[in-house]
Amino acid sequence: MRDPRNASFTWHDHGGPFRTVSPEQARRYDELGYFVMEHALGAAELQAVREAIDPFEAQQEEALRAMEGGRFFIARADEITFTTHLVLRSALLRTFTGSALLAGICADLIGPDVRLYWDQAVYKKPGTDSPFPWHQDNGYAFVEPQQYLTCWIALTDATEENGCPWVVPGLHRLGTLAHEYSDIGFVCLRDPDGAVPVPAAAGSIVVFSSLTPHSTGPNRTGEVRKAYIVQFAPTGAEVLRPRSDGSMERVPADDGGRQYEVLRGGRPVTS
Ligand SMILES: O=C(O)CCC(=O)C(=O)O
């Protein structure tokens, strides 16, 4: 079932020319809704990004443990943490999110004018039994245009055993599906047919659409599964936010501090 705000949606295929993704990756993005850019980050860059994030995640874990029930929204102490808006706290991550690699993916899959929409680290701890439920990223906050970009960057090897992403190929072309809230996250599908695991070696990027239904599995290993998720939207994108009277307000996704320009007229903007 579609989200009622998704009245008329058309997926626009990408015709190139491409500067960073291959024509085959662009084809997979259009047809399936995702592809993996293998070993996109070098070892030194990967280590630097992980080391920039780890201390903030440790603080987040401590803060969660101090909360009633060890929970806040969908985060759970010693299971799964969401450390958001790291670009406000780390110059290294700010530079990384505007790197030639990420800006190039944005140029190929979004367009000439792009802003960072969201960034967060998601760490899944050993012994986390519950999966992260099936959702589209546009199911958390309804953005228009609906079609924005998620780069799920594996900071450690992501495997079926420790909670790699799973996707349902093809459904992104329908636009935003209806979601309902559960205490482990918003849900748009339950046990969908055709779901495929998307393992990713450390340093690889799972590139998918905000409209690609995805989930991540339990972590049955003894190691933390670490990911840094960065999302990009076309300049001018707006979030449709419900007001208390039931009407919708349109909030531009251009927060001066963290939703900065990454591309303007097809050229990287350094912030
Ligand atoms: O990385 C995870 O385990 C789930 C995160 C996710 O799907 C999301 O933030 O949209």
Short mmCIF file of C-alpha atoms and ligand atoms in Angstrom, two decimals:
data_model
loop_
_atom_site.label_atom_id
_atom_site.label_comp_id
_atom_site.label_asym_id
_atom_site.label_seq_id
_atom_site.Cartn_x
_atom_site.Cartn_y
_atom_site.Cartn_z
CA MET A 1 0.00 0.00 0.00
CA ARG A 2 1.30 3.46 -0.86
CA ASP A 3 1.66 6.41 1.49
CA PRO A 4 -1.38 8.67 0.91
CA ARG A 5 1.01 11.57 0.17
CA ASN A 6 2.45 9.50 -2.69
CA ALA A 7 -0.35 10.31 -5.13
CA SER A 8 1.58 10.44 -8.37
CA PHE A 9 5.15 9.25 -8.45
CA THR A 10 7.40 8.55 -11.42
CA TRP A 11 10.88 7.14 -11.06
CA HIS A 12 13.28 8.92 -13.41
CA ASP A 13 15.99 6.69 -14.90
CA HIS A 14 19.54 7.96 -15.08
CA GLY A 15 21.01 8.44 -18.54
CA GLY A 16 24.53 9.64 -17.83
CA PRO A 17 27.14 10.59 -18.75
CA PHE A 18 28.43 9.25 -15.44
CA ARG A 19 31.50 10.52 -13.66
CA THR A 20 31.79 8.15 -10.68
CA VAL A 21 29.30 5.30 -10.96
CA SER A 22 29.54 2.87 -13.86
CA PRO A 23 26.70 2.58 -16.41
CA GLU A 24 26.03 -0.91 -14.96
CA GLN A 25 25.77 0.48 -11.42
CA ALA A 26 23.39 3.18 -12.65
CA ARG A 27 21.32 0.52 -14.42
CA ARG A 28 21.13 -1.54 -11.22
CA TYR A 29 20.13 1.58 -9.26
CA ASP A 30 17.29 2.26 -11.70
CA GLU A 31 16.10 -1.35 -12.05
CA LEU A 32 16.77 -2.80 -8.62
CA GLY A 33 17.05 0.28 -6.41
CA TYR A 34 20.57 -0.44 -5.15
CA PHE A 35 24.14 -1.44 -5.95
CA VAL A 36 27.34 -1.98 -4.01
CA MET A 37 30.40 0.14 -4.69
CA GLU A 38 33.04 -2.32 -3.55
CA HIS A 39 36.04 -1.08 -1.52
CA ALA A 40 35.20 2.54 -2.31
CA LEU A 41 37.19 3.83 0.67
CA GLY A 42 40.90 3.14 1.04
CA ALA A 43 42.20 1.62 4.27
CA ALA A 44 43.51 4.91 5.69
CA GLU A 45 40.33 6.84 4.92
CA LEU A 46 38.18 4.06 6.35
CA GLN A 47 40.20 4.01 9.56
CA ALA A 48 40.05 7.81 9.86
CA VAL A 49 36.25 7.85 9.43
CA ARG A 50 35.78 5.02 11.94
CA GLU A 51 38.09 6.68 14.46
CA ALA A 52 36.24 9.97 14.05
CA ILE A 53 32.93 8.27 14.83
CA ASP A 54 33.84 5.79 17.59
CA PRO A 55 34.19 8.32 20.49
CA PHE A 56 30.85 9.98 19.68
CA GLU A 57 29.17 6.59 19.46
CA ALA A 58 30.67 5.62 22.84
CA GLN A 59 29.14 8.78 24.38
CA GLN A 60 25.81 7.93 22.77
CA GLU A 61 25.92 4.42 24.22
CA GLU A 62 26.66 5.84 27.71
CA ALA A 63 23.79 8.32 27.39
CA LEU A 64 21.42 5.53 26.34
CA ARG A 65 22.43 3.35 29.27
CA ALA A 66 21.52 6.20 31.61
CA MET A 67 18.01 6.49 30.15
CA GLU A 68 14.97 4.74 31.51
CA GLY A 69 14.89 1.22 30.06
CA GLY A 70 18.12 1.97 28.17
CA ARG A 71 16.07 3.19 25.22
CA PHE A 72 15.42 6.35 23.26
CA PHE A 73 13.06 6.28 20.24
CA ILE A 74 14.40 3.27 18.25
CA ALA A 75 17.85 3.12 19.90
CA ARG A 76 18.57 0.51 22.57
CA ALA A 77 21.63 0.44 24.83
CA ASP A 78 23.98 -2.47 24.11
CA GLU A 79 21.97 -3.36 20.98
CA ILE A 80 21.68 -0.61 18.40
CA THR A 81 22.78 3.01 18.48
CA PHE A 82 22.01 5.88 16.11
CA THR A 83 24.56 8.69 16.42
CA THR A 84 23.17 11.53 14.34
CA HIS A 85 24.46 14.76 12.82
CA LEU A 86 28.10 13.87 13.26
CA VAL A 87 29.05 16.48 10.66
CA LEU A 88 28.25 19.13 13.27
CA ARG A 89 30.92 17.68 15.54
CA SER A 90 33.65 16.41 13.23
CA ALA A 91 35.54 18.46 10.64
CA LEU A 92 36.86 15.22 9.19
CA LEU A 93 33.34 13.88 8.56
CA ARG A 94 32.25 17.21 7.15
CA THR A 95 35.06 17.03 4.63
CA PHE A 96 34.38 13.35 3.96
CA THR A 97 30.69 13.95 3.18
CA GLY A 98 31.73 16.42 0.48
CA SER A 99 34.54 14.25 -0.90
CA ALA A 100 35.00 13.78 -4.64
CA LEU A 101 33.75 10.21 -4.27
CA LEU A 102 30.44 11.08 -2.60
CA ALA A 103 29.95 14.26 -4.65
CA GLY A 104 30.54 12.19 -7.79
CA ILE A 105 27.88 9.64 -6.80
CA CYS A 106 25.51 12.54 -6.11
CA ALA A 107 26.22 14.16 -9.48
CA ASP A 108 25.46 10.88 -11.23
CA LEU A 109 22.34 9.88 -9.29
CA ILE A 110 20.76 13.12 -8.07
CA GLY A 111 21.73 16.04 -10.27
CA PRO A 112 23.81 19.16 -10.40
CA ASP A 113 22.56 20.77 -7.16
CA VAL A 114 22.72 18.66 -4.02
CA ARG A 115 22.77 19.08 -0.24
CA LEU A 116 23.60 16.71 2.55
CA TYR A 117 20.24 15.67 3.97
CA TRP A 118 21.19 13.50 6.98
CA ASP A 119 24.14 11.66 8.48
CA GLN A 120 24.23 9.06 11.23
CA ALA A 121 26.33 6.17 12.44
CA VAL A 122 24.43 2.96 13.18
CA TYR A 123 26.27 0.45 15.33
CA LYS A 124 24.71 -2.95 15.90
CA LYS A 125 26.11 -4.68 18.97
CA PRO A 126 26.84 -8.38 19.53
CA GLY A 127 23.79 -10.35 20.54
CA THR A 128 21.20 -8.03 18.98
CA ASP A 129 18.43 -10.50 18.19
CA SER A 130 15.88 -8.30 16.51
CA PRO A 131 16.30 -7.17 12.93
CA PHE A 132 15.93 -3.53 12.01
CA PRO A 133 12.53 -3.65 10.32
CA TRP A 134 11.63 -3.22 6.67
CA HIS A 135 11.28 0.44 5.78
CA GLN A 136 12.09 3.04 3.17
CA ASP A 137 14.13 5.99 4.35
CA ASN A 138 11.37 8.25 3.03
CA GLY A 139 9.05 6.49 5.48
CA TYR A 140 10.72 8.22 8.46
CA ALA A 141 10.15 11.77 7.25
CA PHE A 142 8.31 12.35 3.99
CA VAL A 143 10.64 14.31 1.71
CA GLU A 144 9.71 15.80 -1.64
CA PRO A 145 11.06 14.98 -4.13
CA GLN A 146 10.67 11.46 -2.69
CA GLN A 147 13.67 10.11 -4.56
CA TYR A 148 16.80 10.97 -2.58
CA LEU A 149 19.99 9.00 -2.05
CA THR A 150 21.36 6.87 0.78
CA CYS A 151 25.00 5.77 1.00
CA TRP A 152 25.29 3.01 3.64
CA ILE A 153 29.02 2.88 4.27
CA ALA A 154 30.32 -0.32 5.84
CA LEU A 155 32.91 0.63 8.49
CA THR A 156 33.40 -3.05 9.34
CA ASP A 157 32.56 -6.08 7.21
CA ALA A 158 28.77 -6.35 7.07
CA THR A 159 27.68 -9.97 6.72
CA GLU A 160 24.48 -11.97 7.00
CA GLU A 161 25.71 -13.08 10.45
CA ASN A 162 26.25 -9.59 11.89
CA GLY A 163 23.38 -7.61 10.37
CA CYS A 164 24.10 -6.57 6.80
CA PRO A 165 21.39 -4.77 4.83
CA TRP A 166 18.68 -6.67 2.95
CA VAL A 167 16.65 -5.08 0.18
CA VAL A 168 13.60 -5.86 -1.92
CA PRO A 169 14.66 -5.03 -5.48
CA GLY A 170 12.31 -3.09 -7.75
CA LEU A 171 9.79 -1.66 -5.29
CA HIS A 172 11.51 1.76 -5.25
CA ARG A 173 9.77 2.51 -8.52
CA LEU A 174 6.40 2.70 -6.72
CA GLY A 175 7.44 5.68 -4.58
CA THR A 176 6.80 5.87 -0.85
CA LEU A 177 4.86 3.01 0.74
CA ALA A 178 2.67 3.34 3.84
CA HIS A 179 4.60 2.82 7.11
CA GLU A 180 3.42 2.08 10.60
CA TYR A 181 5.39 2.72 13.77
CA SER A 182 6.69 -0.13 15.90
CA ASP A 183 8.98 0.17 18.92
CA ILE A 184 11.94 -1.06 16.86
CA GLY A 185 11.32 1.28 13.92
CA PHE A 186 8.88 2.16 11.15
CA VAL A 187 7.64 -0.80 9.10
CA CYS A 188 6.38 -0.95 5.51
CA LEU A 189 6.69 -4.69 4.75
CA ARG A 190 6.72 -7.94 6.75
CA ASP A 191 8.60 -11.00 5.43
CA PRO A 192 8.53 -9.73 1.85
CA ASP A 193 9.03 -12.06 -1.12
CA GLY A 194 12.17 -11.53 -3.15
CA ALA A 195 14.30 -10.03 -0.37
CA VAL A 196 18.06 -10.33 -0.96
CA PRO A 197 20.97 -9.88 1.46
CA VAL A 198 23.52 -7.24 0.55
CA PRO A 199 26.77 -8.08 2.34
CA ALA A 200 29.42 -5.39 2.10
CA ALA A 201 33.10 -5.56 2.96
CA ALA A 202 34.51 -2.79 5.15
CA GLY A 203 35.02 0.30 3.00
CA SER A 204 32.28 -0.62 0.54
CA ILE A 205 29.19 1.51 0.05
CA VAL A 206 25.70 0.11 -0.38
CA VAL A 207 24.14 2.82 -2.55
CA PHE A 208 20.36 2.82 -2.57
CA SER A 209 17.36 5.06 -2.97
CA SER A 210 15.34 6.61 -0.17
CA LEU A 211 12.55 4.52 -1.73
CA THR A 212 14.30 1.14 -1.62
CA PRO A 213 12.71 -1.04 1.08
CA HIS A 214 15.49 -2.31 3.31
CA SER A 215 16.09 -4.03 6.60
CA THR A 216 19.14 -5.21 8.53
CA GLY A 217 19.44 -8.56 10.28
CA PRO A 218 20.34 -9.56 13.85
CA ASN A 219 23.96 -9.49 14.97
CA ARG A 220 24.78 -13.06 16.04
CA THR A 221 28.55 -12.47 16.20
CA GLY A 222 30.83 -11.25 18.98
CA GLU A 223 31.82 -8.06 17.12
CA VAL A 224 30.13 -4.71 16.61
CA ARG A 225 28.80 -4.10 13.10
CA LYS A 226 29.50 -0.46 12.25
CA ALA A 227 27.98 1.65 9.48
CA TYR A 228 28.01 5.35 8.62
CA ILE A 229 24.93 6.41 6.69
CA VAL A 230 25.00 9.60 4.63
CA GLN A 231 22.03 10.81 2.66
CA PHE A 232 21.84 13.45 -0.03
CA ALA A 233 18.85 15.26 -1.51
CA PRO A 234 18.44 17.68 -4.39
CA THR A 235 18.70 21.33 -3.42
CA GLY A 236 15.16 22.61 -2.85
CA ALA A 237 13.96 19.36 -1.22
CA GLU A 238 11.37 19.84 1.52
CA VAL A 239 10.16 17.71 4.42
CA LEU A 240 6.38 17.43 4.79
CA ARG A 241 5.86 17.65 8.53
CA PRO A 242 2.43 17.16 10.11
CA ARG A 243 1.19 20.04 12.28
CA SER A 244 -0.81 19.36 15.43
CA ASP A 245 -4.02 20.42 13.59
CA GLY A 246 -3.45 17.67 10.97
CA SER A 247 -2.31 20.01 8.20
CA MET A 248 1.16 19.72 6.66
CA GLU A 249 3.97 22.21 6.83
CA ARG A 250 6.76 22.13 4.25
CA VAL A 251 10.17 22.53 5.84
CA PRO A 252 13.10 23.22 3.48
CA ALA A 253 15.91 20.70 3.98
CA ASP A 254 18.55 23.41 4.14
CA ASP A 255 19.59 23.67 7.78
CA GLY A 256 22.59 26.00 7.64
CA GLY A 257 24.73 23.88 9.95
CA ARG A 258 24.31 20.37 8.64
CA GLN A 259 22.31 20.31 5.40
CA TYR A 260 25.01 22.08 3.46
CA GLU A 261 25.56 22.17 -0.27
CA VAL A 262 27.71 19.40 -1.68
CA LEU A 263 27.23 20.22 -5.36
CA ARG A 264 26.23 23.47 -7.06
CA GLY A 265 25.86 23.52 -10.84
CA GLY A 266 27.55 20.12 -10.91
CA ARG A 267 30.65 21.40 -9.12
CA PRO A 268 31.71 20.31 -5.62
CA VAL A 269 31.14 22.90 -2.91
CA THR A 270 33.65 22.73 -0.08
CA SER A 271 32.18 23.79 3.25
O1 LIG B 1 22.22 0.05 9.73
C1 LIG B 1 21.24 -0.50 10.23
O2 LIG B 1 21.31 -1.50 10.94
C2 LIG B 1 19.88 0.02 9.93
C3 LIG B 1 19.92 1.46 9.57
C4 LIG B 1 18.89 1.84 8.58
O3 LIG B 1 18.36 1.06 7.84
C5 LIG B 1 18.56 3.25 8.47
O4 LIG B 1 19.10 4.07 9.24
O5 LIG B 1 17.72 3.58 7.62
#
